[in-house]
Amino acid sequence: MKSYTKVSDILNLSNLIHQAIDIKQNPFQNAELGKHKTLVMLFFNSSLRTRLSTEKAARSLGMEVMVLNVNEAWQLEFQDGTKMNTHTTEHIKEAAKVISQYADIIAVRAFPKLKDKLEDETEIVLKSFIKYATVPIINMESATAHPLQALTDAITITEHKTQKKPKVVLSWAPHPKALPQSVANSFVEMMQLMQVDLCVTHPKDYDLKPDIVKNTEVIYDQEKALKNADFVYVKNWSSYKFYGEIRNQDESWTMTKAKLGNAKFMHCLPVRRNLVASDEVLDHKNSLVVEQANNRTYAAQAVITQILNRLKKD
Ligand code: CP
C-alpha cells in the first residue's frame, strides 16, 4: 500500500483485516520496522480515538511521532494563485514540502465545512497534501471519508460474525449538530467489499451520495430495516441532498434495546447517550463500541505496516 486516503487504496481487504487481527495478538512483532522513521499527524479538527490509536500504532512499530494541531500553527492557504493579503500566512505548496522533510508518513484530519457540497467534495486539504507532500499520506478523516474507521469496523465485524454472510444495518440517528457523512460513506464502501447483507435506513432527505450507495438497499422504515439484523451500526449525518442541513431531529430514530433485539451494536464514537442510542444499548454486552475503539489501533498499525514495507521496497 502506497498511501491510505480512501477505502479503494486497500489492495487485498481480507489480507489487511487478518493482518490487523494478527497484530492485535502480538502488537510488537514488528517493533523495529519503523525505527528511525517519523509519523507526523496533522489535526485541523478535534480527535480522541484517532489521535491516540494512530500514535500508539506507530510507536508499536518503533516510529517517532509528532503531532501538530494545525489551527495553532500558521493559517494555511490552499487556493492556487491567490494574493495572500488577508488571513492566510503560509501556502500548502511550501508547508507540505517542509513537513515532508520531517516526516516519513503524514497523517491528516480535516473535516468538511458543510456549507458548499462541491467545495467539500474537492477534498482540498487532503488532496493538497497528496499533491504537494513527497511522502505517503494517511487520511485520519477528511471531508467525505473516514477509511481508518471503516477498516476498524470491518475488523470488528469479522471478529464477531457467527455466520458467513451476516446482515448489517447502517441506521441514522438524531443529533443536535450538523455532522459530516464521512463515517457513513466509508462504512458503506467498506461493507460493499465484504461478504455481508447490507442495508441503510434513514429518514427521507438523508440519502447518502448515490455514487457511494450504488445498489445498496435503502429502507426508510427503520423497524423493517432492523429485522433479523446481526450488526446495527448507528450514526448521525447531516443531509447530503440539502447539504449540511439538519432536516430531522425525530427521536423515534434513537436506538433502543427493544429495536436492537439480539443484534450487536456498533458506533464509531463519540456518541451522545440517550439521543443516538439509549444507555441500555450502550451498556449492554452486545455493544461493541469500546472494542471498535480498541481496533482503531490495529487498523492503523496494519495500514502503517503496509506503507512502511512499501517504503522499504521503493
Ligand atoms: N471515531 C473517531 O474518529 O473518533 P475521534 O473523532 O475521537 O478520533
Short mmCIF file of C-alpha atoms and ligand atoms in Angstrom, two decimals:
data_model
loop_
_atom_site.label_atom_id
_atom_site.label_comp_id
_atom_site.label_asym_id
_atom_site.label_seq_id
_atom_site.Cartn_x
_atom_site.Cartn_y
_atom_site.Cartn_z
CA MET A 1 0.00 0.00 0.00
CA LYS A 2 1.44 3.38 -1.05
CA SER A 3 -0.89 5.66 0.94
CA TYR A 4 -4.26 5.20 2.68
CA THR A 5 -6.57 8.05 1.82
CA LYS A 6 -9.66 6.08 0.73
CA VAL A 7 -11.14 2.60 1.09
CA SER A 8 -10.20 1.78 -2.51
CA ASP A 9 -6.47 2.11 -1.61
CA ILE A 10 -6.73 -1.30 0.05
CA LEU A 11 -5.02 -3.88 -2.17
CA ASN A 12 -6.49 -7.01 -0.53
CA LEU A 13 -9.10 -6.37 2.17
CA SER A 14 -9.17 -9.89 3.59
CA ASN A 15 -5.36 -9.89 3.97
CA LEU A 16 -5.40 -6.47 5.63
CA ILE A 17 -8.14 -7.46 8.10
CA HIS A 18 -6.31 -10.66 9.03
CA GLN A 19 -3.02 -8.79 9.31
CA ALA A 20 -4.68 -6.39 11.79
CA ILE A 21 -6.14 -9.30 13.80
CA ASP A 22 -2.70 -10.92 13.87
CA ILE A 23 -1.09 -7.65 15.04
CA LYS A 24 -3.72 -7.49 17.81
CA GLN A 25 -2.43 -10.85 19.13
CA ASN A 26 1.19 -9.67 19.04
CA PRO A 27 1.43 -5.88 18.66
CA PHE A 28 5.24 -5.73 18.95
CA GLN A 29 6.00 -8.34 16.27
CA ASN A 30 7.44 -5.60 14.02
CA ALA A 31 8.85 -3.27 16.67
CA GLU A 32 11.87 -2.39 14.51
CA LEU A 33 10.08 -1.79 11.19
CA GLY A 34 9.58 1.91 11.86
CA LYS A 35 12.92 2.57 13.56
CA HIS A 36 14.33 5.98 12.55
CA LYS A 37 11.06 6.80 10.76
CA THR A 38 8.67 9.56 11.80
CA LEU A 39 4.90 9.88 11.56
CA VAL A 40 3.66 13.48 11.54
CA MET A 41 -0.02 13.75 12.45
CA LEU A 42 -1.79 16.98 11.44
CA PHE A 43 -5.10 17.82 13.07
CA PHE A 44 -7.32 20.53 11.65
CA ASN A 45 -10.12 19.19 13.92
CA SER A 46 -10.54 17.52 17.31
CA SER A 47 -9.93 13.86 17.96
CA LEU A 48 -9.62 11.42 20.83
CA ARG A 49 -9.51 7.91 19.30
CA THR A 50 -7.79 8.67 16.00
CA ARG A 51 -5.05 10.66 17.65
CA LEU A 52 -4.23 8.20 20.42
CA SER A 53 -4.72 4.95 18.49
CA THR A 54 -2.68 6.07 15.48
CA GLU A 55 0.14 7.30 17.72
CA LYS A 56 0.07 4.01 19.69
CA ALA A 57 0.16 2.04 16.42
CA ALA A 58 3.15 3.98 15.10
CA ARG A 59 5.05 3.67 18.39
CA SER A 60 4.46 -0.11 18.46
CA LEU A 61 6.26 -0.19 15.11
CA GLY A 62 9.20 1.76 16.55
CA MET A 63 8.32 5.09 14.86
CA GLU A 64 8.77 8.57 16.27
CA VAL A 65 5.53 10.56 16.29
CA MET A 66 4.99 14.31 16.04
CA VAL A 67 1.53 15.84 16.40
CA LEU A 68 0.56 19.32 15.22
CA ASN A 69 -2.80 20.95 15.90
CA VAL A 70 -2.68 22.92 12.68
CA ASN A 71 -5.01 25.66 13.88
CA GLU A 72 -2.33 26.61 16.41
CA ALA A 73 0.28 26.97 13.61
CA TRP A 74 0.30 29.39 10.65
CA GLN A 75 -3.01 29.58 8.80
CA LEU A 76 -2.60 27.72 5.52
CA GLU A 77 -3.67 28.84 2.04
CA PHE A 78 -4.93 26.08 -0.25
CA GLN A 79 -6.03 28.04 -3.34
CA ASP A 80 -3.65 28.37 -6.26
CA GLY A 81 -2.69 31.81 -7.49
CA THR A 82 -4.23 33.69 -4.56
CA LYS A 83 -2.74 37.01 -3.50
CA MET A 84 -2.23 36.23 0.18
CA ASN A 85 -3.06 39.64 1.60
CA THR A 86 -5.76 38.53 4.10
CA HIS A 87 -5.72 35.91 6.88
CA THR A 88 -3.60 33.08 5.41
CA THR A 89 0.12 33.13 6.17
CA GLU A 90 1.65 30.07 4.53
CA HIS A 91 0.82 28.27 1.29
CA ILE A 92 0.28 24.50 1.28
CA LYS A 93 2.89 24.28 -1.53
CA GLU A 94 5.67 25.19 0.92
CA ALA A 95 4.06 23.71 4.04
CA ALA A 96 3.52 20.19 2.60
CA LYS A 97 7.08 20.06 1.23
CA VAL A 98 8.54 21.34 4.50
CA ILE A 99 6.58 18.84 6.63
CA SER A 100 7.67 16.06 4.23
CA GLN A 101 11.27 16.78 5.24
CA TYR A 102 10.41 15.98 8.87
CA ALA A 103 8.13 13.03 8.15
CA ASP A 104 8.24 9.61 6.50
CA ILE A 105 4.43 9.45 6.60
CA ILE A 106 1.97 12.33 7.05
CA ALA A 107 -1.49 11.70 8.52
CA VAL A 108 -4.16 14.37 8.11
CA ARG A 109 -7.55 15.06 9.72
CA ALA A 110 -9.61 17.80 8.04
CA PHE A 111 -13.40 17.83 8.31
CA PRO A 112 -15.78 19.44 5.78
CA LYS A 113 -17.25 22.88 6.36
CA LEU A 114 -20.71 21.51 5.36
CA LYS A 115 -21.64 24.78 3.64
CA ASP A 116 -20.87 24.05 0.00
CA LYS A 117 -21.14 20.46 -1.28
CA LEU A 118 -18.97 20.98 -4.34
CA GLU A 119 -16.26 22.68 -2.31
CA ASP A 120 -16.21 19.91 0.31
CA GLU A 121 -16.16 17.24 -2.40
CA THR A 122 -12.96 18.70 -3.83
CA GLU A 123 -11.28 17.48 -0.59
CA ILE A 124 -8.90 20.39 -0.98
CA VAL A 125 -6.97 19.86 2.25
CA LEU A 126 -6.38 16.11 1.84
CA LYS A 127 -5.80 16.36 -1.93
CA SER A 128 -3.35 19.23 -1.49
CA PHE A 129 -1.25 17.13 0.88
CA ILE A 130 -1.43 14.24 -1.61
CA LYS A 131 -0.33 16.63 -4.37
CA TYR A 132 2.43 18.60 -2.66
CA ALA A 133 3.82 16.27 0.03
CA THR A 134 6.60 13.96 -1.04
CA VAL A 135 5.79 11.17 1.44
CA PRO A 136 2.80 8.78 1.85
CA ILE A 137 -0.43 10.21 3.25
CA ILE A 138 -2.93 8.65 5.66
CA ASN A 139 -6.46 10.03 5.87
CA MET A 140 -7.50 10.36 9.53
CA GLU A 141 -10.98 11.59 8.42
CA SER A 142 -11.46 14.03 5.61
CA ALA A 143 -14.42 15.98 4.23
CA THR A 144 -16.06 12.88 2.73
CA ALA A 145 -14.31 9.78 4.10
CA HIS A 146 -13.03 8.05 7.23
CA PRO A 147 -11.25 4.97 5.86
CA LEU A 148 -9.37 4.11 9.09
CA GLN A 149 -12.69 3.91 10.93
CA ALA A 150 -14.17 1.77 8.16
CA LEU A 151 -11.25 -0.65 8.34
CA THR A 152 -11.74 -0.86 12.11
CA ASP A 153 -15.41 -1.66 11.57
CA ALA A 154 -14.55 -4.38 9.05
CA ILE A 155 -12.12 -5.93 11.55
CA THR A 156 -14.74 -5.81 14.35
CA ILE A 157 -17.44 -7.43 12.21
CA THR A 158 -15.01 -10.12 11.05
CA GLU A 159 -14.13 -10.93 14.66
CA HIS A 160 -17.75 -11.09 15.84
CA LYS A 161 -19.66 -12.60 12.95
CA THR A 162 -21.19 -16.00 13.61
CA GLN A 163 -22.35 -16.69 10.07
CA LYS A 164 -20.77 -16.42 6.64
CA LYS A 165 -22.93 -13.52 5.44
CA PRO A 166 -24.29 -11.50 8.39
CA LYS A 167 -26.98 -8.87 7.98
CA VAL A 168 -25.52 -5.41 8.65
CA VAL A 169 -27.75 -2.35 9.04
CA LEU A 170 -26.50 1.24 8.99
CA SER A 171 -29.11 3.28 10.83
CA TRP A 172 -29.25 7.08 11.02
CA ALA A 173 -29.87 8.69 14.43
CA PRO A 174 -30.78 12.22 15.54
CA HIS A 175 -28.11 14.70 16.64
CA PRO A 176 -28.20 18.41 17.55
CA LYS A 177 -25.17 19.31 15.38
CA ALA A 178 -24.70 19.01 11.63
CA LEU A 179 -22.21 16.16 11.20
CA PRO A 180 -20.29 15.01 8.10
CA GLN A 181 -21.32 11.99 6.01
CA SER A 182 -17.70 10.68 6.14
CA VAL A 183 -18.14 7.75 8.54
CA ALA A 184 -21.33 6.57 6.83
CA ASN A 185 -19.75 6.93 3.35
CA SER A 186 -16.68 4.87 4.18
CA PHE A 187 -18.69 2.29 6.15
CA VAL A 188 -20.97 1.70 3.14
CA GLU A 189 -17.97 1.47 0.78
CA MET A 190 -16.24 -0.99 3.11
CA MET A 191 -19.31 -3.19 3.61
CA GLN A 192 -19.80 -3.33 -0.16
CA LEU A 193 -16.41 -5.07 -0.32
CA MET A 194 -17.33 -7.61 2.36
CA GLN A 195 -19.48 -10.75 2.46
CA VAL A 196 -22.41 -9.06 4.25
CA ASP A 197 -26.06 -8.37 3.54
CA LEU A 198 -26.04 -4.56 3.90
CA CYS A 199 -28.95 -2.17 4.17
CA VAL A 200 -29.11 1.50 5.09
CA THR A 201 -32.01 3.11 6.91
CA HIS A 202 -32.65 6.82 7.45
CA PRO A 203 -35.42 9.41 7.16
CA LYS A 204 -36.27 10.87 3.76
CA ASP A 205 -33.87 13.77 2.92
CA TYR A 206 -30.92 11.85 4.40
CA ASP A 207 -29.93 9.76 1.38
CA LEU A 208 -26.17 9.45 1.11
CA LYS A 209 -24.38 10.27 -2.13
CA PRO A 210 -25.84 7.98 -4.85
CA ASP A 211 -22.33 7.25 -6.25
CA ILE A 212 -21.48 5.70 -2.89
CA VAL A 213 -24.75 3.90 -2.14
CA LYS A 214 -24.94 2.36 -5.64
CA ASN A 215 -27.12 -0.77 -5.42
CA THR A 216 -27.11 -1.00 -1.62
CA GLU A 217 -30.65 -1.42 -0.30
CA VAL A 218 -32.13 1.68 1.35
CA ILE A 219 -35.21 1.21 3.58
CA TYR A 220 -36.87 4.32 5.01
CA ASP A 221 -38.77 2.27 7.61
CA GLN A 222 -36.27 1.67 10.43
CA GLU A 223 -38.26 -1.16 12.06
CA LYS A 224 -38.44 -3.04 8.78
CA ALA A 225 -34.72 -2.50 8.08
CA LEU A 226 -33.68 -3.78 11.52
CA LYS A 227 -35.50 -7.10 11.13
CA ASN A 228 -33.07 -10.05 11.60
CA ALA A 229 -30.05 -7.74 11.80
CA ASP A 230 -26.82 -9.24 13.14
CA PHE A 231 -24.97 -5.91 13.38
CA VAL A 232 -26.55 -2.48 13.73
CA TYR A 233 -24.24 0.47 13.10
CA VAL A 234 -25.82 3.70 14.29
CA LYS A 235 -24.56 7.07 13.11
CA ASN A 236 -25.86 10.54 12.53
CA TRP A 237 -25.04 12.50 9.39
CA SER A 238 -26.42 15.77 8.08
CA SER A 239 -28.44 15.87 4.88
CA TYR A 240 -26.48 15.32 1.68
CA LYS A 241 -29.30 16.48 -0.61
CA PHE A 242 -29.98 19.65 1.43
CA TYR A 243 -26.30 19.86 2.04
CA GLY A 244 -25.22 20.14 5.68
CA GLU A 245 -28.74 20.84 6.94
CA ILE A 246 -30.45 19.26 9.93
CA ARG A 247 -33.80 18.29 8.41
CA ASN A 248 -34.97 15.91 11.12
CA GLN A 249 -34.46 15.52 14.87
CA ASP A 250 -37.06 12.80 15.32
CA GLU A 251 -36.05 10.84 18.42
CA SER A 252 -38.09 7.85 17.31
CA TRP A 253 -34.87 7.06 15.36
CA THR A 254 -32.85 6.77 18.62
CA MET A 255 -31.56 3.20 19.00
CA THR A 256 -33.20 1.34 21.89
CA LYS A 257 -32.70 -2.19 23.20
CA ALA A 258 -36.19 -3.14 22.06
CA LYS A 259 -35.37 -2.14 18.48
CA LEU A 260 -31.88 -3.66 18.56
CA GLY A 261 -33.05 -7.10 19.71
CA ASN A 262 -30.10 -9.51 19.82
CA ALA A 263 -28.03 -7.65 17.23
CA LYS A 264 -24.55 -6.36 18.04
CA PHE A 265 -24.45 -2.58 18.39
CA MET A 266 -21.74 -0.52 16.70
CA HIS A 267 -20.85 3.19 16.70
CA CYS A 268 -17.58 4.95 15.87
CA LEU A 269 -17.74 7.22 18.99
CA PRO A 270 -18.03 9.83 20.36
CA VAL A 271 -21.71 9.08 20.95
CA ARG A 272 -24.45 11.19 22.52
CA ARG A 273 -26.17 8.95 25.07
CA ASN A 274 -29.96 8.75 25.09
CA LEU A 275 -30.13 10.62 21.81
CA VAL A 276 -28.18 8.49 19.34
CA ALA A 277 -28.57 5.33 21.47
CA SER A 278 -30.02 4.62 24.90
CA ASP A 279 -27.93 3.86 28.00
CA GLU A 280 -29.35 0.36 27.88
CA VAL A 281 -27.93 -0.19 24.38
CA LEU A 282 -24.53 1.28 25.16
CA ASP A 283 -24.12 -0.53 28.49
CA HIS A 284 -25.31 -3.90 27.15
CA LYS A 285 -22.89 -6.77 26.49
CA ASN A 286 -23.87 -6.62 22.81
CA SER A 287 -22.38 -3.14 22.46
CA LEU A 288 -19.08 -3.33 20.55
CA VAL A 289 -18.24 0.37 20.74
CA VAL A 290 -15.28 0.12 23.14
CA GLU A 291 -13.86 -2.84 21.24
CA GLN A 292 -14.24 -0.90 17.98
CA ALA A 293 -12.19 1.91 19.52
CA ASN A 294 -9.55 -0.64 20.55
CA ASN A 295 -9.43 -1.96 16.99
CA ARG A 296 -8.57 1.54 15.76
CA THR A 297 -5.01 0.82 16.93
CA TYR A 298 -4.68 -2.42 14.96
CA ALA A 299 -6.33 -0.97 11.85
CA ALA A 300 -3.82 1.90 11.91
CA GLN A 301 -0.93 -0.45 12.66
CA ALA A 302 -1.80 -2.75 9.75
CA VAL A 303 -2.01 0.26 7.40
CA ILE A 304 1.27 1.80 8.63
CA THR A 305 2.98 -1.62 8.40
CA GLN A 306 1.96 -1.96 4.75
CA ILE A 307 3.12 1.59 3.95
CA LEU A 308 6.48 1.09 5.73
CA ASN A 309 7.02 -2.22 3.90
CA ARG A 310 6.31 -0.45 0.62
CA LEU A 311 8.76 2.36 1.52
CA LYS A 312 11.43 -0.27 2.23
CA LYS A 313 10.94 -1.74 -1.26
CA ASP A 314 10.99 1.61 -3.14
N1 CP B 1 -14.14 7.65 15.72
C1 CP B 1 -13.25 8.65 15.69
O1 CP B 1 -12.71 9.00 14.63
O2 CP B 1 -13.02 9.23 16.91
P1 CP B 1 -12.24 10.59 17.14
O3 CP B 1 -13.02 11.68 16.43
O4 CP B 1 -12.21 10.79 18.64
O5 CP B 1 -10.87 10.47 16.56
#
